[in-house]
Amino acid sequence: ATWCKPCVDMMPSLEKVYESYAEKGVVVMGISIDEGKDRVKKIRKFVDKVGVSYPVFSDAAGTPAWHTLGIKAIPALFLIDQGRQIVTQWLGSVDHKVVEKEIQKHLR
């Protein structure tokens, strides 16, 4: 969410993870829960301003991804394996080194 300071603060760290692990098949994506009729335009403008290159999608609170992942608070970060199973999840801010350590564990 563009209005969520902890979410915004994590974006540069997620960009580092994206850049470091893309060639190893790790996919990083953001899901914004901004609402309103102009949300897609607002999100695109924000992503350009922040300078992240991983894809960011729009999915307002109460819609499919929100329910499927069981999100109760943001930021929420999920590590999903190739079998589409959630293997780790974090709620709140998390250091990218913690995320990288968990990714490395699952890449073996």
PDB file of C-alpha atoms in Angstrom:
ATOM      1  CA  ALA A   1       0.000   0.000   0.000  1.00  0.00           C
ATOM      2  CA  THR A   2       1.385   3.380  -0.991  1.00  0.00           C
ATOM      3  CA  TRP A   3       0.237   4.825   2.354  1.00  0.00           C
ATOM      4  CA  CYS A   4       1.866   2.111   4.501  1.00  0.00           C
ATOM      5  CA  LYS A   5       5.243   3.416   5.703  1.00  0.00           C
ATOM      6  CA  PRO A   6       6.641   0.002   6.749  1.00  0.00           C
ATOM      7  CA  CYS A   7       5.576  -1.392   3.341  1.00  0.00           C
ATOM      8  CA  VAL A   8       7.278   1.456   1.501  1.00  0.00           C
ATOM      9  CA  ASP A   9      10.385   1.140   3.682  1.00  0.00           C
ATOM     10  CA  MET A  10      10.711  -2.542   2.695  1.00  0.00           C
ATOM     11  CA  MET A  11      10.585  -1.892  -1.057  1.00  0.00           C
ATOM     12  CA  PRO A  12      14.315  -1.147  -1.539  1.00  0.00           C
ATOM     13  CA  SER A  13      15.190  -4.341   0.365  1.00  0.00           C
ATOM     14  CA  LEU A  14      12.812  -6.365  -1.781  1.00  0.00           C
ATOM     15  CA  GLU A  15      14.396  -4.796  -4.852  1.00  0.00           C
ATOM     16  CA  LYS A  16      17.779  -6.118  -3.651  1.00  0.00           C
ATOM     17  CA  VAL A  17      16.310  -9.597  -3.240  1.00  0.00           C
ATOM     18  CA  TYR A  18      14.744  -9.343  -6.705  1.00  0.00           C
ATOM     19  CA  GLU A  19      18.024  -8.305  -8.310  1.00  0.00           C
ATOM     20  CA  SER A  20      20.061 -10.932  -6.442  1.00  0.00           C
ATOM     21  CA  TYR A  21      17.837 -13.956  -7.009  1.00  0.00           C
ATOM     22  CA  ALA A  22      15.936 -13.418 -10.280  1.00  0.00           C
ATOM     23  CA  GLU A  23      18.445 -15.522 -12.237  1.00  0.00           C
ATOM     24  CA  LYS A  24      17.921 -18.355  -9.751  1.00  0.00           C
ATOM     25  CA  GLY A  25      14.203 -18.453 -10.493  1.00  0.00           C
ATOM     26  CA  VAL A  26      13.039 -16.455  -7.475  1.00  0.00           C
ATOM     27  CA  VAL A  27      10.090 -14.217  -8.296  1.00  0.00           C
ATOM     28  CA  VAL A  28       9.431 -11.070  -6.281  1.00  0.00           C
ATOM     29  CA  MET A  29       6.116  -9.302  -6.675  1.00  0.00           C
ATOM     30  CA  GLY A  30       4.279  -6.657  -4.762  1.00  0.00           C
ATOM     31  CA  ILE A  31       0.556  -6.572  -4.177  1.00  0.00           C
ATOM     32  CA  SER A  32      -0.865  -3.182  -3.319  1.00  0.00           C
ATOM     33  CA  ILE A  33      -4.144  -2.902  -1.450  1.00  0.00           C
ATOM     34  CA  ASP A  34      -4.722   0.731  -2.368  1.00  0.00           C
ATOM     35  CA  GLU A  35      -8.362   1.392  -3.157  1.00  0.00           C
ATOM     36  CA  GLY A  36     -10.279   3.834  -5.321  1.00  0.00           C
ATOM     37  CA  LYS A  37     -11.052   4.123  -9.002  1.00  0.00           C
ATOM     38  CA  ASP A  38      -7.636   5.605  -9.870  1.00  0.00           C
ATOM     39  CA  ARG A  39      -5.650   3.104  -7.801  1.00  0.00           C
ATOM     40  CA  VAL A  40      -3.834   1.474 -10.741  1.00  0.00           C
ATOM     41  CA  LYS A  41      -2.606   4.839 -12.036  1.00  0.00           C
ATOM     42  CA  LYS A  42      -1.641   5.888  -8.507  1.00  0.00           C
ATOM     43  CA  ILE A  43       0.291   2.636  -7.933  1.00  0.00           C
ATOM     44  CA  ARG A  44       2.152   2.923 -11.270  1.00  0.00           C
ATOM     45  CA  LYS A  45       3.162   6.496 -10.503  1.00  0.00           C
ATOM     46  CA  PHE A  46       4.314   5.495  -7.019  1.00  0.00           C
ATOM     47  CA  VAL A  47       6.329   2.489  -8.274  1.00  0.00           C
ATOM     48  CA  ASP A  48       8.071   4.720 -10.835  1.00  0.00           C
ATOM     49  CA  LYS A  49       8.864   7.267  -8.119  1.00  0.00           C
ATOM     50  CA  VAL A  50      10.250   4.667  -5.698  1.00  0.00           C
ATOM     51  CA  GLY A  51      12.214   2.979  -8.487  1.00  0.00           C
ATOM     52  CA  VAL A  52      11.449  -0.690  -8.005  1.00  0.00           C
ATOM     53  CA  SER A  53      11.613  -2.958 -11.022  1.00  0.00           C
ATOM     54  CA  TYR A  54       9.763  -5.997  -9.672  1.00  0.00           C
ATOM     55  CA  PRO A  55       6.089  -6.230 -10.687  1.00  0.00           C
ATOM     56  CA  VAL A  56       3.489  -4.651  -8.422  1.00  0.00           C
ATOM     57  CA  PHE A  57      -0.158  -5.638  -8.750  1.00  0.00           C
ATOM     58  CA  SER A  58      -3.355  -4.132  -7.377  1.00  0.00           C
ATOM     59  CA  ASP A  59      -5.595  -6.216  -5.122  1.00  0.00           C
ATOM     60  CA  ALA A  60      -7.739  -4.262  -2.684  1.00  0.00           C
ATOM     61  CA  ALA A  61      -8.390  -5.540   0.825  1.00  0.00           C
ATOM     62  CA  GLY A  62     -11.143  -8.108   0.820  1.00  0.00           C
ATOM     63  CA  THR A  63     -10.406  -9.476  -2.655  1.00  0.00           C
ATOM     64  CA  PRO A  64      -9.024 -12.878  -3.730  1.00  0.00           C
ATOM     65  CA  ALA A  65      -5.305 -12.639  -2.883  1.00  0.00           C
ATOM     66  CA  TRP A  66      -6.102 -11.019   0.454  1.00  0.00           C
ATOM     67  CA  HIS A  67      -8.335 -13.972   1.418  1.00  0.00           C
ATOM     68  CA  THR A  68      -6.264 -16.721  -0.211  1.00  0.00           C
ATOM     69  CA  LEU A  69      -3.134 -15.702   1.667  1.00  0.00           C
ATOM     70  CA  GLY A  70      -5.001 -15.025   4.909  1.00  0.00           C
ATOM     71  CA  ILE A  71      -3.555 -11.540   5.262  1.00  0.00           C
ATOM     72  CA  LYS A  72      -4.491  -9.941   8.570  1.00  0.00           C
ATOM     73  CA  ALA A  73      -2.037  -7.031   8.607  1.00  0.00           C
ATOM     74  CA  ILE A  74       0.492  -5.295   6.378  1.00  0.00           C
ATOM     75  CA  PRO A  75       3.215  -5.484   5.445  1.00  0.00           C
ATOM     76  CA  ALA A  76       2.884  -9.201   4.822  1.00  0.00           C
ATOM     77  CA  LEU A  77       5.637 -11.111   3.052  1.00  0.00           C
ATOM     78  CA  PHE A  78       5.347 -14.688   1.835  1.00  0.00           C
ATOM     79  CA  LEU A  79       7.903 -17.155   0.529  1.00  0.00           C
ATOM     80  CA  ILE A  80       6.077 -19.562  -1.781  1.00  0.00           C
ATOM     81  CA  ASP A  81       7.804 -22.614  -3.225  1.00  0.00           C
ATOM     82  CA  GLN A  82       7.563 -23.994  -6.756  1.00  0.00           C
ATOM     83  CA  GLY A  83       4.679 -26.182  -5.642  1.00  0.00           C
ATOM     84  CA  ARG A  84       2.790 -22.992  -4.736  1.00  0.00           C
ATOM     85  CA  GLN A  85       2.926 -23.738  -1.016  1.00  0.00           C
ATOM     86  CA  ILE A  86       3.642 -21.015   1.530  1.00  0.00           C
ATOM     87  CA  VAL A  87       6.852 -22.115   3.237  1.00  0.00           C
ATOM     88  CA  THR A  88       7.490 -18.981   5.301  1.00  0.00           C
ATOM     89  CA  GLN A  89       5.607 -15.799   6.034  1.00  0.00           C
ATOM     90  CA  TRP A  90       6.421 -12.613   7.865  1.00  0.00           C
ATOM     91  CA  LEU A  91       4.052  -9.955   9.194  1.00  0.00           C
ATOM     92  CA  GLY A  92       5.497  -6.514   9.749  1.00  0.00           C
ATOM     93  CA  SER A  93       8.867  -5.245   8.601  1.00  0.00           C
ATOM     94  CA  VAL A  94      11.586  -7.794   7.963  1.00  0.00           C
ATOM     95  CA  ASP A  95      15.244  -7.307   7.087  1.00  0.00           C
ATOM     96  CA  HIS A  96      16.169  -8.481   3.596  1.00  0.00           C
ATOM     97  CA  LYS A  97      19.031 -10.546   5.056  1.00  0.00           C
ATOM     98  CA  VAL A  98      16.474 -12.654   6.935  1.00  0.00           C
ATOM     99  CA  VAL A  99      14.518 -13.116   3.703  1.00  0.00           C
ATOM    100  CA  GLU A 100      17.672 -13.998   1.762  1.00  0.00           C
ATOM    101  CA  LYS A 101      18.694 -16.572   4.368  1.00  0.00           C
ATOM    102  CA  GLU A 102      15.303 -18.252   4.064  1.00  0.00           C
ATOM    103  CA  ILE A 103      15.462 -18.171   0.248  1.00  0.00           C
ATOM    104  CA  GLN A 104      18.915 -19.754   0.281  1.00  0.00           C
ATOM    105  CA  LYS A 105      17.630 -22.515   2.555  1.00  0.00           C
ATOM    106  CA  HIS A 106      14.906 -23.387   0.037  1.00  0.00           C
ATOM    107  CA  LEU A 107      17.113 -23.126  -3.052  1.00  0.00           C
ATOM    108  CA  ARG A 108      19.297 -26.034  -1.920  1.00  0.00           C
TER     109      ARG A 108
END
